CSV table of C-alpha atoms and ligand atoms in Angstrom, one decimal:
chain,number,residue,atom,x,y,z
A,1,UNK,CA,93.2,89.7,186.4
A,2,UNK,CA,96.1,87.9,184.4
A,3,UNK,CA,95.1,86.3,181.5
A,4,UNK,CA,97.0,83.1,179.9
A,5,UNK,CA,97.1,82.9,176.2
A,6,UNK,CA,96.4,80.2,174.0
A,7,UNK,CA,98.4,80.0,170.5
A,8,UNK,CA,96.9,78.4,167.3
A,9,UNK,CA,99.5,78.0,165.1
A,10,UNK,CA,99.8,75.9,161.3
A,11,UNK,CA,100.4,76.6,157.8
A,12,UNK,CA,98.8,79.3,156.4
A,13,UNK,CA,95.5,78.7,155.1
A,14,UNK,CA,94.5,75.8,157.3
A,15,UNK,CA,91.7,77.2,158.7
A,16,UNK,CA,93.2,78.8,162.1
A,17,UNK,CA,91.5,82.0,162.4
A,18,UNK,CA,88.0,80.1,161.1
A,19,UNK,CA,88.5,77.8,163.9
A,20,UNK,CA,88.8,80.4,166.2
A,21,UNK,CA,85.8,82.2,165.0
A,22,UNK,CA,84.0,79.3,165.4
A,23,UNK,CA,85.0,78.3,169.3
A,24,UNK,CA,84.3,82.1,169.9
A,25,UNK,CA,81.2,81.8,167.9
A,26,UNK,CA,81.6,85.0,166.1
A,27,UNK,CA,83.3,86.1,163.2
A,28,UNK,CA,86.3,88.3,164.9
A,29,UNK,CA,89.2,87.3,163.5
A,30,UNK,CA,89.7,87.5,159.6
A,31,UNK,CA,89.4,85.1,157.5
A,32,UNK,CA,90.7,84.6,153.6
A,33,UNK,CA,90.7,82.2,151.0
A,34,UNK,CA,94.0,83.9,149.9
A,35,UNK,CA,96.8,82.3,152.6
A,36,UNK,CA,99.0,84.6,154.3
A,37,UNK,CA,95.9,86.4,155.7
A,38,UNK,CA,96.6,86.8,159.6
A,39,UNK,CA,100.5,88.3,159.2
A,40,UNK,CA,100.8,89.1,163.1
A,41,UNK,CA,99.3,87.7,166.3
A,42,UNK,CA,96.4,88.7,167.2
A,43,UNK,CA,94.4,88.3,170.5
A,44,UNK,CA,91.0,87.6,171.5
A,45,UNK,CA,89.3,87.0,174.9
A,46,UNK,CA,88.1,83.7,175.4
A,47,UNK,CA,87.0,83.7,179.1
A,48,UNK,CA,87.9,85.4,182.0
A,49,UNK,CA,90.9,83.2,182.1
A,50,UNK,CA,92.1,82.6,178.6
A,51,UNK,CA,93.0,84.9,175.8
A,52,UNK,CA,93.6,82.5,172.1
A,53,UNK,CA,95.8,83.8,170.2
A,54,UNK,CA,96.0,83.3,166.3
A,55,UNK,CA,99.8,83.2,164.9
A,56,UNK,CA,100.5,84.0,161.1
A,57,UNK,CA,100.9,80.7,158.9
A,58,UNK,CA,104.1,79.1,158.6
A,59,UNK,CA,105.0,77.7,154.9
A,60,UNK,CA,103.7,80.4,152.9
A,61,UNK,CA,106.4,81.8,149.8
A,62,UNK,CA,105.5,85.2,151.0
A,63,UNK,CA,106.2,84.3,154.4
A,64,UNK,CA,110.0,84.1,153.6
A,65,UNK,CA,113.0,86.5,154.3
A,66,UNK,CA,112.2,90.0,156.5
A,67,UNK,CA,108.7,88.1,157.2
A,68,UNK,CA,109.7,85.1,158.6
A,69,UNK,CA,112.4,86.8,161.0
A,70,UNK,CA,109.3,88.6,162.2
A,71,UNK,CA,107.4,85.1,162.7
A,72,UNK,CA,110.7,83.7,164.3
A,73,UNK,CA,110.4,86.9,166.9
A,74,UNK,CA,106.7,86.3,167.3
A,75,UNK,CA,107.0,82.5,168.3
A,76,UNK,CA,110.6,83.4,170.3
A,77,UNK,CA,108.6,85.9,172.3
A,78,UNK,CA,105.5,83.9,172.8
A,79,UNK,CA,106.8,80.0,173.2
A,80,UNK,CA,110.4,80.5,175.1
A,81,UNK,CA,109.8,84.3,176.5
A,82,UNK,CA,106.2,84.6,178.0
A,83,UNK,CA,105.3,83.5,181.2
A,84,UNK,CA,101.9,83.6,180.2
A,85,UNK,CA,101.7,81.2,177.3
A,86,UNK,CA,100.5,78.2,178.7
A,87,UNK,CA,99.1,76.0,175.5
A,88,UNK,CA,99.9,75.8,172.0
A,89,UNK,CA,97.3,74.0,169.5
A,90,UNK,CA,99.4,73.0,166.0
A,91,UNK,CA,96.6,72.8,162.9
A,92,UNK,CA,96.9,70.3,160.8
A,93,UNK,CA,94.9,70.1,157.0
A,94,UNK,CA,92.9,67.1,157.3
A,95,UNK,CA,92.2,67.1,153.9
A,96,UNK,CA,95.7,66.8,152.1
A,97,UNK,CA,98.4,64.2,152.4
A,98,UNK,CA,100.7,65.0,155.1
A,99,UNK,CA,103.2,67.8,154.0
A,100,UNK,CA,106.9,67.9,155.0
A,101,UNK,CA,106.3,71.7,156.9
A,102,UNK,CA,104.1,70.1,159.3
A,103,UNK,CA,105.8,67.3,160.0
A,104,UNK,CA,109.1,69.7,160.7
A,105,UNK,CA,107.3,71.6,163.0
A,106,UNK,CA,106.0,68.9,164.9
A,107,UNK,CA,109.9,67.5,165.3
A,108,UNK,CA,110.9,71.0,166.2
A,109,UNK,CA,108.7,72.1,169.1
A,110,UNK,CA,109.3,68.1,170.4
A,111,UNK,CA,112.8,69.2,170.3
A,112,UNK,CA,112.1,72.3,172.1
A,113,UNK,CA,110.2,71.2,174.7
A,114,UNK,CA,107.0,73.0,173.3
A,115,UNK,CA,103.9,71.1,174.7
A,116,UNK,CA,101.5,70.9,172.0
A,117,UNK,CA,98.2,69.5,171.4
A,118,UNK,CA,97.3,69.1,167.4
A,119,UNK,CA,93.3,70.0,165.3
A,120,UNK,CA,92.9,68.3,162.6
A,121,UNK,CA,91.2,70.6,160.7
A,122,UNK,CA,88.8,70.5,157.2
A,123,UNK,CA,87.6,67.3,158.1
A,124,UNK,CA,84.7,67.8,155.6
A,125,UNK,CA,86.8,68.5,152.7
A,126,UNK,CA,88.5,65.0,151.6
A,127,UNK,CA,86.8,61.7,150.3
A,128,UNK,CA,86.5,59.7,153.7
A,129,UNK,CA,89.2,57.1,152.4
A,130,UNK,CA,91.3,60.0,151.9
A,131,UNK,CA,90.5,61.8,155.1
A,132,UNK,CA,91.3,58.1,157.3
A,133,UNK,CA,94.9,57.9,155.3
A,134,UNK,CA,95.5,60.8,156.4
A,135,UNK,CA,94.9,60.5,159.9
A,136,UNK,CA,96.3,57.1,159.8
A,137,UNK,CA,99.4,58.7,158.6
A,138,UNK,CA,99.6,61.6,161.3
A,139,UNK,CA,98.3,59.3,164.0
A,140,UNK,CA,101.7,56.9,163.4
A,141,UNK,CA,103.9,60.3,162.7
A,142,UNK,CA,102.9,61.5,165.8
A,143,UNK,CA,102.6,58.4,168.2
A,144,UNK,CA,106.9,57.8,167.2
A,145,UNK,CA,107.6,61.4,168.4
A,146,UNK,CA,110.1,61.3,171.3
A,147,UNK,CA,109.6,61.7,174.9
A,148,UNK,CA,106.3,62.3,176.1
A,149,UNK,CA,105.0,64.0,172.8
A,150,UNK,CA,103.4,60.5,171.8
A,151,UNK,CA,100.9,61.2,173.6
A,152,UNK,CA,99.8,64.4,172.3
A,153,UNK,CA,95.9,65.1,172.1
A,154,UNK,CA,94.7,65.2,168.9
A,155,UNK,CA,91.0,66.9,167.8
A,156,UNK,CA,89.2,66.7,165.0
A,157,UNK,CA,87.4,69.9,163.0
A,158,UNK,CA,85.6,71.3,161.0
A,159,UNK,CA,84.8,74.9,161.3
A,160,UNK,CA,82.1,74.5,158.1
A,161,UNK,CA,80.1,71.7,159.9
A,162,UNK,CA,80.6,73.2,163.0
A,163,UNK,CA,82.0,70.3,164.2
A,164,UNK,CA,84.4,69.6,167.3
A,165,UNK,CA,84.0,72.5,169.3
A,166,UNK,CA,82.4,70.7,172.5
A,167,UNK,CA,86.3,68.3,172.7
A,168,UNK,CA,88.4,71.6,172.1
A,169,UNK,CA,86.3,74.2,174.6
A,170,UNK,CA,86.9,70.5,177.0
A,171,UNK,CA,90.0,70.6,176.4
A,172,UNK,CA,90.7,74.3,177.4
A,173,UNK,CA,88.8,73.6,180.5
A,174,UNK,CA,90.9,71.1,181.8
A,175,UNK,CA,93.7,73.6,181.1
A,176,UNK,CA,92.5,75.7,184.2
A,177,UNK,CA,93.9,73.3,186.4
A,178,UNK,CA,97.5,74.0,185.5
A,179,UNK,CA,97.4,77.6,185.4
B,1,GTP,P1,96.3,82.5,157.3
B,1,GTP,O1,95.7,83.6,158.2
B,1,GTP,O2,96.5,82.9,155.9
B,1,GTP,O3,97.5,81.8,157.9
B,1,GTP,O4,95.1,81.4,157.2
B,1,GTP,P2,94.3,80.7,158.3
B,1,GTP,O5,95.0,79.4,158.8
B,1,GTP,O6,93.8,81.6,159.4
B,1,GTP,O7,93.0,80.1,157.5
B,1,GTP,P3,91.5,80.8,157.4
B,1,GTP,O8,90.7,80.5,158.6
B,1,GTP,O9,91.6,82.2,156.9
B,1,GTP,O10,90.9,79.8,156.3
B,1,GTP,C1,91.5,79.6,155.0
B,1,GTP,C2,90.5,79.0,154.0
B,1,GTP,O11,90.1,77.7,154.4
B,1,GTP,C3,89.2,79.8,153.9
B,1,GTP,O12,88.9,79.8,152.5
B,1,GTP,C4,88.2,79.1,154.7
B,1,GTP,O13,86.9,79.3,154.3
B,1,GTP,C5,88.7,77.7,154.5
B,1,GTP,N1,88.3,76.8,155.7
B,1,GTP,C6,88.5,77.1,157.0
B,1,GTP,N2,87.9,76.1,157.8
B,1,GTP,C7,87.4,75.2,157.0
B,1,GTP,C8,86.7,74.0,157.2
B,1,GTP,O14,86.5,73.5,158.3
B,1,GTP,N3,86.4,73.3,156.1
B,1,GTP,C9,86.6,73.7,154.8
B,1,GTP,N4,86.2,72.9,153.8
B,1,GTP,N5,87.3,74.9,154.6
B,1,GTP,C10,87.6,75.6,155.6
B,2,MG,MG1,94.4,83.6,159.7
């Protein structure tokens, strides 16, 4: 049976492969408090219909030269090249202001016509004044992107309170219908 893939992508050391542990609800794919952890795509089965797929972080030093050509192949072959790539989730670090990365990457894929949904993750992390700035910020970033991309869902998460999973796994549901 063919299988669609779901990517979770976002600077290292958001919290992508922790999420993903925690919508699987086991602890498959590796986690470190040392970014740069995951440096190629890995796949796990999420149903009978979905594999997710966690991509390496984007905006690490050691991500640079030979690396990042590697990480420009990986997102080439998955976003413009495979017919069975059907959602991309970006990750964004609740718990910092916003960084200049992110906000690149957002622009790019609106440029590219790369559908997106973003997690907001660590939402446990930052003072809750912080943590509504933040979102404040990212909401208004987001809501001025061109086209269609306004509208983009947004989720919030925390993979330490185990919170958010019931919106996300929603989420993927509704995906079904497109595929
Ligand atoms: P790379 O593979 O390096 O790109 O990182 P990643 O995005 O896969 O991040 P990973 O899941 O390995 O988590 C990075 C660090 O953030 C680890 O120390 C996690 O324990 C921590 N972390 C992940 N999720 C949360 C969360 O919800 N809250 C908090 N406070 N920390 C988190
Ligand atoms: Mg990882």
């Amino acid at each position: 049976m063919i299988k669609y893939k779901i990517a979770f992508i976002g600077r290292s050391n958001v919290g992508k492969s922790s999420l993903i542990n925690f919508l699987l609800g086991t602890a498959i794919a590796k986690t470190s408090k040392h970014p740069g952890k995951t440096r190629k795509h890995d796949l796990f089965s999420y149903n009978t219909k979905f594999d997710l797929v966690d991509m390496p972080g984007y905006g690490f030093a050691k991500v640079e030269g030979i690396k990042r050509q590697i990480w420009d192949k990986i997102m080439q072959e998955l976003f413009f090249d495979d017919p069975l790539f059907k959602h991309l989730f970006v990750l964004i670090d609740s718990s910092i202001k916003p960084i200049k990365i992110d906000q690149e990457f957002l622009t790019w894929l609106t440029e590219s016509n790369i559908y997106f949904s973003v997690i907001f993750t660590k939402i446990d992390k930052a003072k809750s004044k912080e943590l509504k700035e933040n979102l404040e910020w990212w909401k208004n970033f987001i809501g001025l992107l061109p086209n269609n991309f306004g509208a983009a869902n947004t989720f919030l998460a925390s993979s330490f309170l185990k919170k958010g999973k019931g919106e996300i796994k929603a989420f993927i549901e509704t995906l079904r219908a497109i595929v």
